[in-house]
Amino acid sequence: MHDQYRQQIRAFLMRHMPDYELQDDEDIFATGFVTSLFVVQLVLFIEKTCHVTLSRTDLNNDNLRSVDAIMALLDRKLAAENA
Amino acid sequence: MDFAWTRQQLILKDSIIAFAREQLNDRVTERDRSGEFSREGWRRSADFGLLGLTIPVEYGGQGYDPLTAMLALEALGYGCTDNGLVFVINNHLWSCAISILDFGSEAQKQRFLPPMCRGELIGGQVLTEPESGSAAFTMQTSAVRDGDAYVLNGTKTFLTSAPIGDVFIVYARTSESRAVQEGFSAFIVTRDLPGLEMTKAWDKSGLRTAPMGQLTFTNCRVPVDCLLGAEGMGHGIFQSTIEWERGFFFASQVGVMERLLDQSVEYAQQRQQGGKPIGSFQSISNKLVDMKLRIELAKLLVYKIGWLKREGRMAFLEASLAKLFISESHVQTSLDAIQIHGARGYMTEYGIERELRDAVAGTLYAGTSEIQREVIASLLGL
């Protein structure tokens, strides 16, 4: 499931970055593709796809800065919900 | 989701309606004509506890949860016919105080929140510029660090409470090179700072008892300890604030719509034409049914936001949906109320035409209806 979520999140990000090869550890905010609404779009996608609830405190840029960072956040949320 | 009200919440609602009717509705038509803000109404609202609804008790507020606050604001809109005063109260709470609560340091909370709850400070937000409205983050106002201060330069306009406000959340660009998510910062700016001046007072069609103006920053030195959150957090703070604004401002408009419905039903029962009450004609009763339907849907939208916020959840999409639906419903409800009241609806002394002028503003501030549709479409993936 973890790998599937990673692929889905990567695919979501790539849809917003046409003709760009995003690396999993790359800063998405530095790519120049990210609009002001993008974080909200991303959060709604993560909640819907991964069936987790993100709070406002989860939404700092460092948690969403790269595919790796998003997966780390997701792992923490899933672990907390399963605890 | 659970929107069932407790007895205590319903008693609170009744008490706010009674307070507003008795204490906040004096000379509204006259003050609307002259564009006069009610300092007395503001002071009374502070004494009643309306200026700190969701602010914790330790900072001088009431400590209500967001869902209870929704009901309180709905009650305020129902009871208070001075929509401008209600607007200033909402602006104070959701565009300023809540940001200090959510993102401020302990020292900032201690300094600003208790006097804001007591009504000694009027809060506002400073975002829009002459060339950046809906696209807020194309703003030009800059903040450059210089020693123990940030130096602000720029002009902000269409600012609610600028002529009367004491403390403002000001957004400015702190980096030219960073992305929008990291290139802006928010500051808590007090009115007394040198280099800050009001350069215009706006006259407007509706919400005339809520003064609006323009502020200009000229080498205005804002102390570093007035930075809200960390440098570069402005966009995130704004995204959070806009949820509160779009969600909670409009709970009061639900109350206004319900007041207009009750007033229109009463008129339709009493007003006779052709030997029958006008409410017996379907062309009138259908309008009243549609008004009721809009109110019920509007309540579900704002109560869901209140519930989401109570659970610590995001409500960005829901806030845009609510803002769009309620603001446009409010305009239609006001038009229907005028039509049902006939000539009386159009006469200033009956107060109903003022409701329409006040309602139109709701489709403009906190993002126009067109922008809300753009936002919702984007969040659908379009």
Coordinates of N, CA and C in Angstrom, one line a residue, chain A:
Chain A
M1 N 0.8 -1.2 0.0 CA 0.0 0.0 0.0 C 0.9 1.3 0.0
H2 N 2.0 1.2 0.8 CA 2.9 2.3 0.9 C 3.4 2.7 -0.5
D3 N 3.8 1.7 -1.3 CA 4.4 2.0 -2.6 C 3.3 2.5 -3.6
Q4 N 2.1 1.9 -3.4 CA 1.0 2.4 -4.2 C 0.7 3.9 -4.0
Y5 N 0.7 4.2 -2.7 CA 0.4 5.7 -2.4 C 1.5 6.5 -3.0
R6 N 2.8 6.1 -2.9 CA 3.9 6.9 -3.4 C 3.7 7.1 -4.9
Q7 N 3.3 6.0 -5.6 CA 3.1 6.2 -7.0 C 1.9 7.1 -7.4
Q8 N 0.9 7.0 -6.6 CA -0.3 7.9 -6.8 C 0.0 9.3 -6.6
I9 N 0.8 9.6 -5.5 CA 1.1 11.0 -5.2 C 2.1 11.5 -6.2
R10 N 3.1 10.7 -6.6 CA 4.0 11.1 -7.7 C 3.2 11.4 -9.0
A11 N 2.3 10.6 -9.3 CA 1.5 10.8 -10.5 C 0.7 12.1 -10.4
F12 N 0.1 12.4 -9.2 CA -0.6 13.6 -9.1 C 0.3 14.8 -9.3
L13 N 1.5 14.8 -8.7 CA 2.4 15.9 -8.8 C 2.8 16.1 -10.2
M14 N 3.1 15.0 -10.9 CA 3.6 15.1 -12.3 C 2.5 15.6 -13.2
R15 N 1.2 15.4 -12.9 CA 0.2 16.0 -13.7 C 0.2 17.5 -13.7
H16 N 0.7 18.1 -12.6 CA 0.8 19.5 -12.5 C 2.2 20.1 -13.0
M17 N 3.0 19.2 -13.4 CA 4.4 19.6 -13.9 C 4.7 19.0 -15.3
P18 N 4.0 19.5 -16.3 CA 4.1 18.8 -17.6 C 5.6 18.9 -18.1
D19 N 6.0 17.8 -18.7 CA 7.4 17.7 -19.3 C 8.5 17.9 -18.3
Y20 N 8.2 17.5 -17.1 CA 9.2 17.7 -16.0 C 9.4 16.4 -15.3
E21 N 10.6 16.0 -15.0 CA 10.9 14.7 -14.4 C 11.2 15.0 -12.9
L22 N 10.2 14.9 -12.1 CA 10.4 15.2 -10.6 C 11.1 14.1 -9.9
Q23 N 12.1 14.4 -9.1 CA 12.7 13.4 -8.3 C 12.0 13.3 -6.9
D24 N 12.1 12.2 -6.3 CA 11.3 12.0 -5.0 C 11.9 12.9 -3.9
D25 N 13.1 13.3 -4.0 CA 13.7 14.2 -2.9 C 13.7 15.6 -3.4
E26 N 13.1 15.9 -4.5 CA 13.2 17.3 -5.0 C 12.2 18.2 -4.4
D27 N 12.6 19.5 -4.2 CA 11.8 20.5 -3.6 C 10.7 21.0 -4.6
I28 N 9.5 20.6 -4.4 CA 8.4 20.9 -5.4 C 8.2 22.4 -5.4
F29 N 8.4 23.1 -4.3 CA 8.2 24.6 -4.3 C 9.2 25.3 -5.2
A30 N 10.3 24.7 -5.4 CA 11.4 25.3 -6.2 C 11.3 25.0 -7.7
T31 N 10.3 24.2 -8.1 CA 10.2 23.8 -9.5 C 9.6 24.9 -10.3
G32 N 8.8 25.8 -9.7 CA 8.2 26.9 -10.5 C 6.8 26.5 -11.0
F33 N 6.3 25.3 -10.7 CA 5.0 24.9 -11.1 C 3.9 25.1 -10.1
V34 N 4.3 25.4 -8.9 CA 3.4 25.3 -7.8 C 2.6 26.7 -7.7
T35 N 1.3 26.6 -7.8 CA 0.4 27.8 -7.7 C 0.0 28.0 -6.2
S36 N -0.7 29.1 -6.0 CA -1.1 29.4 -4.6 C -2.1 28.4 -4.0
L37 N -2.9 27.8 -4.9 CA -3.9 26.8 -4.5 C -3.4 25.4 -4.4
F38 N -2.1 25.2 -4.9 CA -1.6 23.8 -5.1 C -1.6 23.0 -3.8
V39 N -1.2 23.6 -2.7 CA -1.1 22.9 -1.4 C -2.5 22.3 -1.0
V40 N -3.5 23.1 -1.2 CA -4.9 22.7 -0.9 C -5.3 21.5 -1.8
Q41 N -5.0 21.7 -3.1 CA -5.3 20.6 -4.0 C -4.6 19.3 -3.6
L42 N -3.3 19.4 -3.2 CA -2.5 18.3 -2.8 C -3.1 17.6 -1.6
V43 N -3.4 18.4 -0.6 CA -4.0 17.9 0.6 C -5.3 17.2 0.4
L44 N -6.2 17.8 -0.4 CA -7.4 17.1 -0.7 C -7.2 15.8 -1.4
F45 N -6.2 15.7 -2.3 CA -5.9 14.5 -3.0 C -5.4 13.4 -2.0
I46 N -4.5 13.8 -1.1 CA -3.9 12.9 -0.2 C -5.0 12.3 0.7
E47 N -5.9 13.2 1.2 CA -7.0 12.7 2.1 C -7.9 11.8 1.4
K48 N -8.2 12.1 0.1 CA -9.2 11.2 -0.6 C -8.5 9.9 -1.0
T49 N -7.3 10.0 -1.4 CA -6.6 8.8 -2.0 C -6.2 7.8 -0.9
C50 N -5.6 8.4 0.2 CA -5.0 7.6 1.2 C -5.9 7.4 2.5
H51 N -7.1 8.0 2.4 CA -8.0 7.9 3.5 C -7.4 8.3 4.9
V52 N -6.8 9.4 4.9 CA -6.3 9.9 6.2 C -6.9 11.4 6.3
T53 N -6.8 11.8 7.5 CA -7.3 13.2 7.8 C -6.1 14.1 8.2
L54 N -5.9 15.1 7.4 CA -4.8 16.0 7.7 C -5.3 17.3 8.4
S55 N -4.6 17.7 9.4 CA -5.1 18.9 10.1 C -4.2 20.1 9.7
R56 N -4.7 21.3 10.0 CA -4.0 22.5 9.6 C -2.5 22.4 10.1
T57 N -2.3 21.8 11.2 CA -0.9 21.8 11.7 C 0.0 20.9 10.9
D58 N -0.6 20.0 10.1 CA 0.2 19.2 9.2 C 0.7 19.9 8.0
L59 N 0.1 21.1 7.7 CA 0.3 21.7 6.4 C 1.4 22.7 6.4
N60 N 2.5 22.5 7.1 CA 3.6 23.3 6.9 C 4.4 22.8 5.7
N61 N 5.1 23.8 5.0 CA 5.7 23.5 3.7 C 6.7 22.3 3.8
D62 N 7.4 22.2 5.0 CA 8.4 21.1 5.1 C 7.7 19.7 5.0
N63 N 6.5 19.6 5.4 CA 5.8 18.3 5.3 C 5.4 17.9 3.9
L64 N 5.3 19.0 3.1 CA 4.8 18.8 1.7 C 5.9 19.1 0.6
R65 N 7.1 19.3 1.0 CA 8.1 19.8 0.2 C 8.5 18.9 -1.0
S66 N 8.4 17.6 -0.7 CA 8.9 16.6 -1.7 C 8.0 15.3 -1.6
V67 N 8.2 14.4 -2.6 CA 7.5 13.2 -2.5 C 7.9 12.4 -1.2
D68 N 9.2 12.4 -0.9 CA 9.7 11.8 0.3 C 9.1 12.4 1.6
A69 N 9.0 13.7 1.6 CA 8.5 14.4 2.8 C 7.0 14.0 2.9
I70 N 6.3 14.0 1.8 CA 4.8 13.7 1.9 C 4.7 12.2 2.4
M71 N 5.5 11.3 1.9 CA 5.4 9.9 2.3 C 5.7 9.8 3.8
A72 N 6.7 10.6 4.3 CA 7.0 10.6 5.7 C 5.8 11.0 6.6
L73 N 5.2 12.1 6.1 CA 4.0 12.6 6.8 C 2.9 11.5 6.8
L74 N 2.7 11.0 5.6 CA 1.7 9.9 5.5 C 1.9 8.7 6.4
D75 N 3.2 8.3 6.5 CA 3.5 7.2 7.4 C 3.2 7.6 8.8
R76 N 3.6 8.8 9.2 CA 3.3 9.2 10.6 C 1.8 9.2 10.9
K77 N 1.0 9.7 9.9 CA -0.5 9.8 10.1 C -1.1 8.4 10.2
L78 N -0.6 7.5 9.3 CA -1.2 6.1 9.3 C -0.8 5.4 10.6
A79 N 0.5 5.6 11.0 CA 0.9 4.9 12.2 C 0.1 5.4 13.4
A80 N -0.2 6.7 13.4 CA -1.0 7.3 14.6 C -2.4 6.8 14.5
E81 N -3.0 6.6 13.4 CA -4.4 6.2 13.3 C -4.5 4.7 13.6
N82 N -3.4 3.9 13.4 CA -3.4 2.5 13.7 C -2.9 2.2 15.1
A83 N -2.4 3.2 15.8 CA -1.9 2.9 17.1 C -3.0 2.6 18.1

